[in-house]
Amino acid sequence: MQRSSEVKHEAIRISEIIAQNKQKKNVSNLFEKVIPTILFLLASITILTTLGILYTLLSQAIQFFRTVPIWEFFTGTVLKPLSQNSEFGILPLINGTLISTIIAMLVAGPIGLMSAIYLSEYASEKVRRVLKPLLEILAGIPTIVYGFFAFTFVTPLIRSIFPEVGATNILSPGLVMGVMIIPMIASLSEDAMTSVPNAMREGSLAMGATKLETTIKVVIPAAFSGIIASFVLGISRAIGETMIVTIASGSSKNFTFDITESMQTMTAYIVEVAGGEAAAGTTIYYSLYAVAITLFVFTLVMNLLARYISRKFREEY
Amino acid sequence: MSIIANKMGIQLKPKTKLKESIEMTTSTQTNDIVYDTKELNLWYGQTHALKNINLEIHEKEVTAIIGPSGCGKSTYIKTLNRMVELVPGVRTTGTISYKGTNILDRTMKVENLRTKVGMVFQKPNPFPKSIYENIAYGPKIHGIRNKKLLDEIVETSLRGAYIWDELKDRLSENAFGLSGGQQQRLCIARALAIQPDVILMDEPTSALDPKSTLKIEELAQELKKDYSIIMVTHNMQQAARISDRTAFFLDGEVVEFDDTNKIFANPSDKRTEDYISGRFG
Ligand SMILES: Nc1ncnc2c1ncn2[C@@H]1O[C@H](COP(=O)(O)OP(=O)(O)OP(=O)(O)O)[C@@H](O)[C@H]1O
Ligand SMILES: [Mg+2]
C-alpha cells in the first residue's frame, strides 16, 4: 500500500516537471521555427555554387564553340592547341581519361571487392577493427603523394622490367590510381555486404552450402546494388583524378591505345592550360572550359548512374 | 515423392555403421533412431546452455521440443546441424550420433551433414531471389544443372509444401512479395528440394497467423511419412496435436522425454505437469 502511494506521488511530480519544462519550451518555439529557414539557406549555398559553376563553364565554353565547331571538337582526334595551325579535338583527352580509368578499375575493382568480402565474411571482429581504419588511412593520403609515388617509384619499377616503357606513361598512374580507389570500393562494398541480414547466410549454410558459395550466391547478389554503386563512384573518382596523371603521365596529347605511352587526361589538360600562359580570350583559354564541361558531364552521368543503380537494384530485406 | 527421389538420383547414401543386431530387434514396433544424443553439454562462453542431454530421436516421427524461453531448445536443434557453431566461442562435449556417425566429431564435414538435415527458421528467411531460384538454390549448390530436372524439383518441392497451386503462376516473382505464411512454406519447400532425411524446425509458426499455422501443422503431419521432423514450439496444443514424442527442456536439461500422449495425459515429472498446465514458463 505504502509503496504504491509513493509511486503515485512520484508520478505526479514528474508530470509537474514536464509541464513546467513545456512552458519553458514555448519560449524557444520561435527559434524552432527559424531553424528550418536557416538550414534551407545553408543548403541553398551548395546548389547556388553548383549553378554558378555551371554558368561559368557554359558561358565560356560557348565562346570556345564560336571558333571551334562543336562537331569538330567532339570528333577530332588531334589536339594541337599551341601549334601554328592549332587543332582542338577532345578525343585524345577522353581516350586518356578512359584508359587511365580502366586501368585503375582493373586494379581497384577486384582488389576492393576481395577486401570487402574478406572483411565482411571472413575477418574476425578483432581483425576487422584493425583493418578498416587502416583502409581509411589509405584513403586519406593526398593524391599528390600518390602522384610522386607513381612517378618516382612505380614507373622506374615498371621500366626496370620493361625498358621500352616511357618515363611518362599512362600505365603507372593508372595502377596507382587504382590503389588509391581500393579503400573506397572496399569500404562501401563492405558496408553493403555487412548489411545483408545473417538470416540469409544461415538459410544458405543450413542447406549445406559452403561459406564461399554462400558469399558468392547469396551475399553478393543481395548486396549487389551497393557494390555496383561503389564501383561507379570509383570510376567517377578515377575520371576526376588530376594530380596523379598530371605528374606521372606527362602532357603528350597522343591518341593511342598503347598504355606504355604518355597520354593526357581531361583533368591534366585543364591543369596544363590553367597553369600555362594562355591569355584570357584566346581559343586555348576557352578550350579549358569546353573540356571542363565535358568532364563535368562525365562525372555527373557517373553519379546519376550510381544513384539509379542503387535505387533500381535495391533488394528489400 | 519417392518416385521423384529415384528420378533425381540425389539420394546420397549416408555412411551408416552397421547397427548392432540387438538394436535392430528391439526396435521392431518403434522406428529406427536417427539421432542419438549422449551426455551432450554446450557452453556459450561461460553460459552452460545445455546440460548433460540424453535424447533419442526416431525416424519418420515428429518430435516436439517444448520448454520455457531460454531453456536451450534452439541451441539443441542448432546443434543437430551444427549451425550453433556460427556463434563464436561455442564449446561442446558428449556425442550426437546421426545414423551412427558422431556429428560433433571434428572430422565431420558440416556441409554433408546439413545436406541431409534441413532447417526451417523461426522467421521465414527466403533469399531475395525469385520463387523459382529460392527452391533451385539448394539443388544448384549441390551440382544439379539440368534445367528440366530443376523445373521438376521446383514443382515437386512446392507441391510437397502444399504451395504449388498458390505459386505456380508466380515462379519468377521475388519471394519477398509473398505473405509471411507463404514465405515460411516456401522455406519448407526450399528445404525439401535437396531431399534431406531430417527437417529441423525452430518455432516455424510463431510468426504466422492461425490459418498459416494450421497449414504448416498439416504439412508436418504429411511430411513425416518421408522425413524425420524435430520441431521446437511454444504452443502446447501444437505439440500435442502433431508430435509423436515430446521432450520437455528446462534450464538446459531434459526433464522428461516420452510419447506425446503420455507427456500430456500423464507426465511423470511434476515440473512437466506444471509447465504443460501453464503454471509457469
Ligand atoms: N548467441 C548466444 N550467445 C550467448 N548465449 C546464448 C546465445 N544464444 C543463446 N544463448 C543462451 O543460451 C541459453 C539457451 O538459449 P536458446 O536460444 O537455446 O533458448 P530457447 O529455448 O530457444 O528460448 P526461446 O524459447 O526464447 O527461443 C539462454 O540462456 C541464452 O541466453
Ligand atoms: Mg529459441
XYZ file of C-alpha atoms and ligand atoms in Angstrom:
630
model
C 0.000 0.000 0.000
C 2.697 2.391 1.160
C 4.812 1.602 -1.879
C 2.104 2.195 -4.390
C 1.193 5.583 -2.951
C 4.834 6.520 -3.082
C 4.976 5.578 -6.737
C 1.859 7.606 -7.405
C 3.419 10.575 -5.667
C 6.479 10.314 -7.906
C 4.270 10.215 -10.944
C 2.550 13.449 -10.010
C 5.822 15.217 -9.529
C 7.190 14.042 -12.839
C 4.159 15.245 -14.739
C 4.508 18.614 -12.989
C 8.136 18.886 -14.002
C 7.244 18.054 -17.562
C 4.524 20.708 -17.561
C 6.996 23.287 -16.285
C 9.545 22.333 -18.909
C 6.893 22.601 -21.574
C 6.313 26.190 -20.579
C 9.988 26.958 -20.884
C 9.986 25.297 -24.237
C 7.322 27.651 -25.556
C 9.859 30.439 -25.334
C 12.194 28.650 -27.657
C 9.409 27.931 -30.103
C 10.363 30.917 -32.203
C 13.848 29.555 -32.546
C 12.321 26.230 -33.584
C 10.533 27.981 -36.415
C 13.555 29.913 -37.644
C 15.801 26.876 -37.782
C 14.338 25.328 -40.973
C 14.763 28.624 -42.794
C 18.400 28.886 -41.751
C 19.034 25.292 -42.745
C 17.365 25.891 -46.072
C 19.551 28.913 -46.777
C 22.673 26.953 -45.906
C 21.615 24.111 -48.167
C 20.927 26.575 -50.981
C 24.565 27.692 -50.893
C 25.643 24.349 -52.317
C 23.016 24.439 -55.003
C 23.783 28.047 -55.906
C 27.506 27.284 -56.100
C 26.843 24.397 -58.443
C 24.657 26.571 -60.612
C 27.322 29.281 -60.568
C 29.985 26.846 -61.702
C 27.743 25.539 -64.435
C 27.002 29.075 -65.617
C 30.691 29.997 -65.758
C 31.589 26.827 -67.598
C 28.786 27.128 -70.098
C 29.176 30.801 -70.878
C 32.905 30.432 -71.522
C 32.515 27.163 -73.394
C 30.071 28.890 -75.735
C 32.821 31.355 -76.586
C 35.004 28.415 -77.498
C 32.425 26.838 -79.730
C 32.194 30.116 -81.680
C 35.701 29.475 -83.047
C 35.807 25.680 -82.988
C 32.707 23.874 -84.252
C 31.195 21.628 -81.619
C 31.251 18.668 -84.003
C 34.951 19.093 -84.713
C 35.690 19.322 -81.003
C 33.940 16.101 -80.057
C 35.133 14.034 -83.017
C 38.627 15.431 -83.500
C 41.453 13.018 -82.804
C 44.153 15.661 -82.919
C 44.791 18.112 -80.124
C 47.418 20.735 -81.011
C 46.437 23.833 -79.058
C 49.843 25.529 -79.271
C 50.740 24.834 -82.877
C 50.500 27.394 -85.665
C 47.502 25.720 -87.267
C 46.020 24.624 -83.964
C 43.537 21.792 -83.748
C 41.130 21.142 -80.928
C 39.886 17.562 -80.867
C 38.991 16.279 -77.411
C 39.201 12.589 -78.250
C 42.852 12.205 -77.164
C 41.873 13.531 -73.748
C 38.758 11.392 -73.462
C 40.843 8.438 -74.556
C 43.496 9.180 -71.923
C 40.834 9.580 -69.256
C 39.079 6.347 -70.156
C 42.277 4.318 -70.399
C 43.592 5.511 -67.057
C 40.163 4.851 -65.541
C 40.017 1.341 -66.965
C 43.495 0.530 -65.657
C 42.578 1.945 -62.259
C 39.352 -0.035 -62.090
C 41.073 -3.241 -63.172
C 43.162 -2.820 -60.040
C 40.612 -1.336 -57.668
C 37.567 -3.398 -58.665
C 38.796 -6.915 -57.944
C 41.075 -5.999 -55.040
C 38.464 -3.743 -53.475
C 35.766 -6.380 -53.774
C 38.013 -9.145 -52.437
C 38.960 -6.970 -49.489
C 35.293 -6.275 -48.838
C 34.478 -9.979 -48.960
C 37.312 -10.751 -46.600
C 36.348 -8.016 -44.173
C 32.646 -8.735 -44.115
C 32.563 -12.529 -44.376
C 35.841 -13.910 -43.124
C 37.690 -11.498 -40.859
C 37.131 -11.839 -37.141
C 35.742 -8.859 -35.312
C 39.241 -8.111 -33.998
C 40.907 -8.130 -37.408
C 38.152 -6.028 -38.880
C 38.537 -3.417 -36.173
C 42.225 -3.040 -37.069
C 41.942 -3.276 -40.846
C 39.081 -0.904 -41.529
C 40.730 2.191 -40.059
C 43.931 1.263 -41.908
C 41.984 1.244 -45.172
C 40.574 4.625 -44.339
C 44.080 5.980 -43.767
C 44.990 4.814 -47.258
C 42.010 6.796 -48.492
C 43.201 9.901 -46.696
C 46.635 10.171 -48.328
C 46.816 13.332 -50.502
C 46.778 12.499 -54.187
C 49.992 14.420 -54.833
C 51.765 11.839 -52.694
C 50.303 9.110 -54.875
C 51.449 11.082 -57.893
C 55.045 11.167 -56.723
C 54.815 7.542 -55.753
C 53.752 6.723 -59.322
C 56.444 8.884 -60.909
C 59.416 8.103 -58.698
C 58.709 4.529 -57.685
C 56.188 2.676 -59.826
C 57.360 3.963 -63.217
C 61.057 3.148 -62.554
C 59.953 -0.251 -61.288
C 57.993 -0.961 -64.452
C 60.872 0.342 -66.583
C 63.344 -1.908 -64.835
C 61.302 -4.864 -66.046
C 60.079 -3.467 -69.381
C 62.714 -0.948 -70.501
C 60.674 0.089 -73.523
C 58.108 1.802 -71.284
C 58.314 5.590 -71.382
C 59.451 7.756 -68.475
C 55.977 9.147 -68.505
C 53.210 6.687 -69.335
C 49.559 6.108 -68.546
C 50.087 2.660 -67.043
C 51.839 3.704 -63.875
C 49.444 6.479 -62.802
C 46.539 4.194 -63.750
C 47.805 1.484 -61.422
C 48.469 3.907 -58.594
C 45.069 5.494 -59.046
C 43.646 2.004 -58.683
C 45.430 1.589 -55.382
C 44.044 4.915 -54.283
C 40.488 3.829 -55.087
C 40.706 0.410 -53.400
C 39.735 1.698 -49.931
C 36.668 3.424 -51.271
C 35.375 0.342 -53.056
C 36.353 -1.959 -50.209
C 34.703 0.187 -47.587
C 31.456 0.859 -49.458
C 31.102 -2.737 -50.647
C 31.806 -3.986 -47.166
C 29.053 -1.763 -45.805
C 26.673 -3.182 -48.389
C 27.633 -6.757 -47.556
C 27.510 -6.435 -43.777
C 24.009 -5.028 -44.059
C 22.794 -8.296 -45.597
C 20.931 -9.995 -42.736
C 22.549 -13.044 -41.197
C 19.302 -14.958 -41.573
C 20.069 -15.161 -45.284
C 23.531 -16.585 -44.749
C 22.044 -19.079 -42.296
C 19.394 -20.105 -44.802
C 22.131 -20.959 -47.259
C 24.550 -22.600 -44.837
C 21.737 -24.715 -43.411
C 21.306 -26.267 -46.849
C 24.862 -27.479 -46.916
C 26.326 -24.587 -48.878
C 29.908 -23.695 -48.035
C 30.853 -20.268 -46.827
C 32.256 -19.324 -50.217
C 29.121 -20.493 -52.031
C 27.018 -18.535 -49.584
C 29.098 -15.427 -50.147
C 29.028 -15.663 -53.921
C 25.469 -16.847 -54.434
C 23.606 -15.117 -51.629
C 25.530 -12.269 -50.008
C 26.971 -10.641 -53.122
C 23.694 -10.752 -55.092
C 21.867 -9.303 -52.102
C 24.455 -6.544 -51.754
C 24.750 -6.080 -55.500
C 23.343 -2.589 -55.725
C 25.718 -1.290 -53.071
C 28.669 -2.994 -54.700
C 27.852 -1.596 -58.127
C 27.323 1.843 -56.662
C 30.772 1.657 -55.079
C 32.259 0.717 -58.455
C 30.551 3.587 -60.201
C 31.732 6.013 -57.558
C 35.224 4.572 -58.015
C 35.013 5.202 -61.756
C 33.802 8.690 -61.142
C 36.724 9.260 -58.803
C 39.167 7.960 -61.415
C 37.714 10.197 -64.097
C 38.070 13.239 -61.905
C 41.531 12.374 -60.568
C 44.042 15.033 -61.545
C 47.307 15.061 -59.650
C 48.495 11.527 -60.238
C 48.060 11.673 -64.005
C 49.435 15.186 -64.286
C 52.635 14.147 -62.542
C 53.171 10.683 -63.926
C 51.630 10.644 -67.380
C 53.201 13.718 -68.912
C 51.423 16.004 -71.323
C 51.629 14.300 -74.714
C 48.289 14.561 -76.401
C 48.644 11.184 -78.054
C 45.597 9.471 -79.396
C 46.708 5.896 -78.855
C 45.771 2.722 -77.087
C 49.343 1.894 -76.104
C 49.376 2.074 -72.327
C 53.158 2.346 -72.182
C 52.958 5.786 -73.799
C 52.340 9.160 -72.312
C 48.757 10.378 -72.610
C 46.874 13.291 -71.227
C 43.569 13.163 -69.412
C 40.929 15.876 -69.426
C 41.884 16.887 -65.918
C 45.589 17.059 -66.705
C 44.866 19.207 -69.753
C 42.924 21.647 -67.629
C 45.826 21.845 -65.185
C 48.275 22.420 -68.030
C 46.256 25.155 -69.698
C 45.241 26.851 -66.473
C 48.848 26.812 -65.264
C 50.271 27.963 -68.613
C 50.377 31.407 -70.118
C 47.197 31.161 -72.141
C 45.897 34.706 -72.233
C 42.267 35.235 -71.401
C 40.167 35.408 -74.522
C 42.322 33.100 -76.641
C 40.946 29.892 -78.053
C 43.272 27.868 -75.850
C 41.932 29.650 -72.829
C 38.349 28.947 -73.806
C 39.143 25.324 -74.666
C 39.762 24.817 -70.964
C 36.077 25.437 -70.335
C 34.939 23.197 -73.129
C 36.998 20.351 -71.693
C 35.823 21.179 -68.188
C 32.182 20.979 -69.176
C 32.784 17.624 -70.851
C 34.418 16.380 -67.679
C 31.525 17.741 -65.664
C 29.060 15.818 -67.799
C 31.121 12.628 -67.445
C 31.184 12.729 -63.655
C 27.569 13.850 -63.487
C 26.497 10.904 -65.600
C 28.505 8.516 -63.438
C 26.989 9.891 -60.248
C 23.471 9.735 -61.625
C 24.176 6.211 -62.794
C 25.297 5.268 -59.271
C 22.091 6.665 -57.835
C 19.957 4.978 -60.450
C 21.624 1.608 -59.972
C 21.423 1.658 -56.212
C 17.715 2.503 -56.441
C 16.903 0.073 -59.166
C 18.591 -2.948 -57.670
C 17.786 -2.274 -54.065
C 16.517 -5.519 -52.581
C 14.276 -5.016 -49.639
C 15.182 -7.312 -46.803
C 7.857 -38.195 -53.564
C 9.904 -41.366 -53.600
C 9.427 -41.906 -57.322
C 10.820 -38.484 -57.975
C 13.531 -39.231 -55.451
C 14.768 -42.056 -57.576
C 14.492 -39.984 -60.699
C 16.533 -37.204 -59.191
C 19.157 -39.659 -58.142
C 20.400 -37.383 -55.394
C 19.659 -39.827 -52.604
C 23.131 -39.727 -51.075
C 23.721 -42.900 -49.147
C 24.791 -41.911 -45.657
C 27.734 -43.858 -44.368
C 25.903 -45.770 -41.707
C 27.817 -48.050 -39.460
C 26.116 -51.374 -39.114
C 23.633 -51.090 -36.333
C 24.024 -53.778 -33.741
C 21.613 -56.582 -34.318
C 20.251 -56.227 -30.792
C 19.151 -52.717 -31.558
C 17.501 -53.879 -34.723
C 15.423 -56.451 -32.924
C 14.336 -54.157 -30.096
C 13.151 -51.511 -32.482
C 10.554 -53.577 -34.231
C 7.498 -51.574 -33.334
C 9.210 -48.199 -32.961
C 11.058 -46.559 -35.799
C 14.832 -46.529 -36.058
C 16.781 -43.955 -34.148
C 18.044 -41.158 -36.354
C 19.739 -39.016 -33.732
C 21.212 -40.432 -30.566
C 22.396 -37.713 -28.198
C 24.608 -38.811 -25.318
C 25.785 -36.623 -22.451
C 25.724 -33.502 -24.544
C 26.924 -30.337 -22.852
C 27.204 -26.965 -24.545
C 28.620 -23.662 -23.427
C 28.314 -20.217 -24.963
C 31.467 -18.762 -23.425
C 30.655 -19.100 -19.720
C 26.944 -19.825 -20.175
C 26.215 -23.510 -19.711
C 23.285 -23.729 -22.120
C 22.851 -27.495 -22.474
C 23.471 -29.790 -19.542
C 24.005 -33.479 -19.954
C 21.379 -34.056 -22.617
C 20.457 -37.636 -23.478
C 17.857 -37.970 -26.180
C 16.928 -40.464 -28.878
C 15.113 -39.130 -31.875
C 13.252 -41.573 -34.071
C 12.958 -41.718 -37.797
C 9.788 -40.594 -39.566
C 8.211 -39.146 -36.491
C 7.524 -35.643 -35.341
C 9.489 -34.914 -32.204
C 8.383 -31.796 -30.372
C 10.692 -29.838 -28.123
C 8.952 -27.690 -25.575
C 10.057 -25.626 -22.627
C 10.163 -22.077 -21.321
C 12.101 -19.312 -23.045
C 15.856 -19.602 -22.684
C 15.843 -23.278 -21.739
C 18.021 -24.273 -24.695
C 15.547 -25.545 -27.293
C 17.005 -23.564 -30.179
C 20.511 -24.311 -29.020
C 19.758 -28.020 -29.066
C 18.285 -28.204 -32.532
C 21.005 -25.949 -33.911
C 23.492 -28.429 -32.518
C 21.832 -31.167 -34.567
C 23.035 -29.499 -37.794
C 25.953 -27.737 -36.126
C 24.638 -24.313 -37.048
C 25.272 -23.416 -33.430
C 28.940 -23.126 -34.325
C 28.278 -19.856 -36.116
C 28.246 -18.295 -32.653
C 31.868 -17.624 -31.716
C 33.095 -19.277 -28.539
C 30.762 -22.280 -28.513
C 32.077 -25.433 -26.861
C 30.502 -28.860 -26.729
C 31.206 -32.168 -25.030
C 29.473 -35.531 -25.439
C 28.288 -37.119 -28.651
C 25.402 -36.846 -31.048
C 25.321 -39.758 -33.360
C 23.413 -39.253 -36.554
C 22.728 -42.629 -38.143
C 25.784 -43.977 -36.404
C 28.212 -41.143 -37.106
C 29.237 -38.754 -34.349
C 28.453 -35.375 -35.848
C 30.319 -33.486 -33.136
C 33.495 -35.109 -34.382
C 35.901 -32.503 -35.774
C 36.371 -34.550 -38.944
C 32.664 -34.479 -39.768
C 32.057 -32.263 -42.782
C 29.225 -29.956 -41.788
C 28.219 -29.418 -45.415
C 27.474 -33.140 -45.763
C 25.514 -33.170 -42.536
C 23.474 -30.125 -43.493
C 22.699 -31.632 -46.870
C 20.903 -34.427 -45.043
C 19.453 -32.275 -42.279
C 17.352 -29.361 -43.454
C 16.290 -26.467 -41.309
C 13.342 -24.114 -41.180
C 13.816 -20.995 -39.115
C 11.546 -19.087 -36.792
C 11.392 -16.085 -39.096
C 10.901 -17.023 -42.745
C 14.195 -16.263 -44.474
C 13.783 -16.617 -48.222
C 16.589 -15.259 -50.387
C 15.947 -12.007 -52.251
C 15.565 -14.011 -55.439
C 12.661 -15.352 -57.435
C 10.475 -18.100 -56.019
C 11.965 -20.479 -58.547
C 15.529 -19.548 -57.671
C 14.814 -19.945 -53.976
C 13.850 -23.565 -54.472
C 16.502 -24.291 -57.083
C 19.213 -22.835 -54.860
C 19.961 -25.993 -52.870
C 19.969 -28.385 -55.838
C 22.191 -25.973 -57.769
C 24.628 -25.691 -54.884
C 24.836 -29.457 -54.909
C 25.674 -29.587 -58.584
C 22.339 -30.106 -60.310
C 22.418 -28.080 -63.525
C 19.867 -29.801 -65.742
C 17.111 -27.282 -66.368
C 14.395 -29.886 -66.793
C 15.374 -31.644 -63.608
C 15.439 -28.320 -61.758
C 11.958 -27.490 -63.057
C 10.786 -30.822 -61.775
C 12.424 -30.337 -58.386
C 10.845 -26.906 -58.037
C 7.415 -28.305 -58.778
C 7.758 -31.355 -56.533
C 9.119 -29.329 -53.658
C 6.400 -26.711 -53.883
C 3.807 -29.469 -54.133
C 5.434 -31.128 -51.143
C 4.937 -27.954 -49.167
C 1.359 -27.635 -50.473
C 2.017 -24.280 -52.002
C 2.320 -25.204 -55.672
C -1.206 -24.204 -56.614
C -0.797 -20.813 -54.995
C 2.567 -20.097 -56.581
C 2.740 -21.958 -59.878
C 1.963 -18.819 -61.888
C 4.291 -16.606 -59.906
C 7.533 -18.566 -60.046
C 9.542 -15.686 -61.433
C 8.323 -13.201 -58.839
C 10.528 -12.138 -55.972
C 9.918 -14.287 -52.903
C 9.772 -11.148 -50.767
C 6.400 -10.353 -52.254
C 4.815 -13.375 -50.561
C 2.926 -13.282 -47.294
C 4.674 -14.478 -44.147
C 2.849 -17.805 -44.197
C 3.642 -18.352 -47.857
C 7.263 -17.417 -47.255
C 7.504 -19.978 -44.484
C 6.048 -22.719 -46.666
C 8.413 -21.615 -49.404
C 11.274 -22.076 -46.942
C 9.983 -25.551 -46.160
C 9.812 -26.280 -49.873
C 13.345 -24.953 -50.205
C 14.479 -27.397 -47.536
C 12.638 -30.254 -49.277
C 14.331 -29.501 -52.583
C 17.508 -31.331 -51.625
C 15.579 -34.213 -50.071
C 17.064 -34.273 -46.616
C 16.332 -37.049 -44.129
C 15.606 -34.760 -41.242
C 13.920 -31.385 -41.063
C 14.609 -29.191 -38.066
C 12.002 -26.550 -37.369
C 12.558 -23.827 -34.818
C 9.166 -22.345 -33.914
C 8.173 -22.371 -37.574
C 4.729 -20.973 -36.896
C 5.450 -18.368 -34.252
C 5.437 -15.538 -36.784
C 2.305 -16.758 -38.546
C -1.441 -16.300 -38.312
C -3.651 -19.230 -37.189
C -4.579 -20.233 -40.723
C -0.990 -20.439 -41.957
C -0.091 -22.179 -38.708
C -2.681 -24.848 -39.370
C -1.327 -25.327 -42.869
C 2.179 -25.847 -41.575
C 0.969 -28.267 -38.941
C -0.851 -30.312 -41.554
C 2.260 -30.156 -43.655
C 4.405 -31.509 -40.828
C 1.966 -34.407 -40.433
C 2.198 -35.132 -44.097
C 5.974 -34.778 -44.276
C 6.695 -37.254 -41.537
C 5.883 -40.049 -43.964
C 9.192 -39.285 -45.657
C 11.141 -37.219 -43.184
C 12.049 -37.137 -39.530
C 10.876 -33.855 -38.102
C 12.112 -32.131 -34.992
C 10.082 -29.103 -34.084
C 10.579 -26.544 -31.364
C 7.323 -24.989 -30.290
C 5.911 -22.756 -27.592
C 2.439 -23.881 -28.403
C 1.320 -26.804 -26.223
C -1.686 -27.631 -28.371
C 0.559 -27.722 -31.380
C 2.935 -30.148 -29.736
C 0.024 -32.292 -28.564
C -1.670 -32.213 -31.967
C 1.164 -33.052 -34.259
C 4.022 -34.720 -32.448
C 4.655 -38.370 -31.683
C 7.149 -37.710 -28.937
C 7.814 -34.672 -26.840
C 10.904 -33.549 -24.982
C 10.451 -31.068 -22.182
C 13.505 -28.863 -21.660
C 14.080 -26.776 -18.573
C 17.192 -24.737 -17.787
C 19.290 -26.584 -20.326
C 18.251 -30.039 -19.150
C 15.804 -32.576 -20.494
C 13.292 -33.042 -17.723
C 11.147 -35.557 -19.495
C 11.084 -37.237 -22.870
C 8.276 -39.570 -23.782
C 5.359 -40.322 -26.054
C 3.424 -37.132 -26.587
C 0.237 -38.778 -25.325
C 1.963 -39.797 -22.144
C 3.574 -36.391 -21.602
C 0.321 -34.535 -21.989
C -2.005 -37.022 -20.293
C 0.141 -38.315 -17.552
C 3.553 -36.670 -17.148
C 5.830 -38.372 -14.679
C 7.607 -35.214 -13.548
C 5.839 -32.559 -11.517
C 7.672 -29.776 -13.421
C 6.415 -31.090 -16.753
C 2.895 -31.101 -15.457
C 3.257 -27.563 -14.135
C 4.625 -26.314 -17.398
C 2.026 -28.022 -19.565
C -0.825 -26.819 -17.442
C 0.550 -23.302 -17.737
C 1.597 -22.848 -14.144
C 4.986 -21.469 -15.177
C 7.098 -20.647 -18.208
N 24.478 -16.500 -29.251
C 24.434 -16.671 -27.927
N 25.432 -16.230 -27.141
C 25.384 -16.397 -25.823
N 24.403 -17.018 -25.160
C 23.377 -17.501 -25.890
C 23.345 -17.349 -27.311
N 22.199 -17.907 -27.769
C 21.567 -18.384 -26.690
N 22.263 -18.146 -25.549
C 21.878 -18.539 -24.198
O 21.670 -19.909 -24.152
C 20.502 -20.215 -23.434
C 19.542 -21.006 -24.288
O 19.114 -20.198 -25.364
P 18.172 -20.721 -26.507
O 18.125 -19.675 -27.550
O 18.595 -22.066 -26.904
O 16.778 -20.791 -25.744
P 15.340 -21.192 -26.311
O 14.867 -22.316 -25.505
O 15.380 -21.384 -27.771
O 14.498 -19.897 -25.959
P 13.277 -19.232 -26.766
O 12.094 -20.049 -26.451
O 13.171 -17.863 -26.163
O 13.636 -19.226 -28.199
C 19.949 -18.908 -22.940
O 20.373 -18.721 -21.613
C 20.565 -17.892 -23.833
O 20.752 -16.681 -23.146
Mg 14.577 -20.297 -29.485
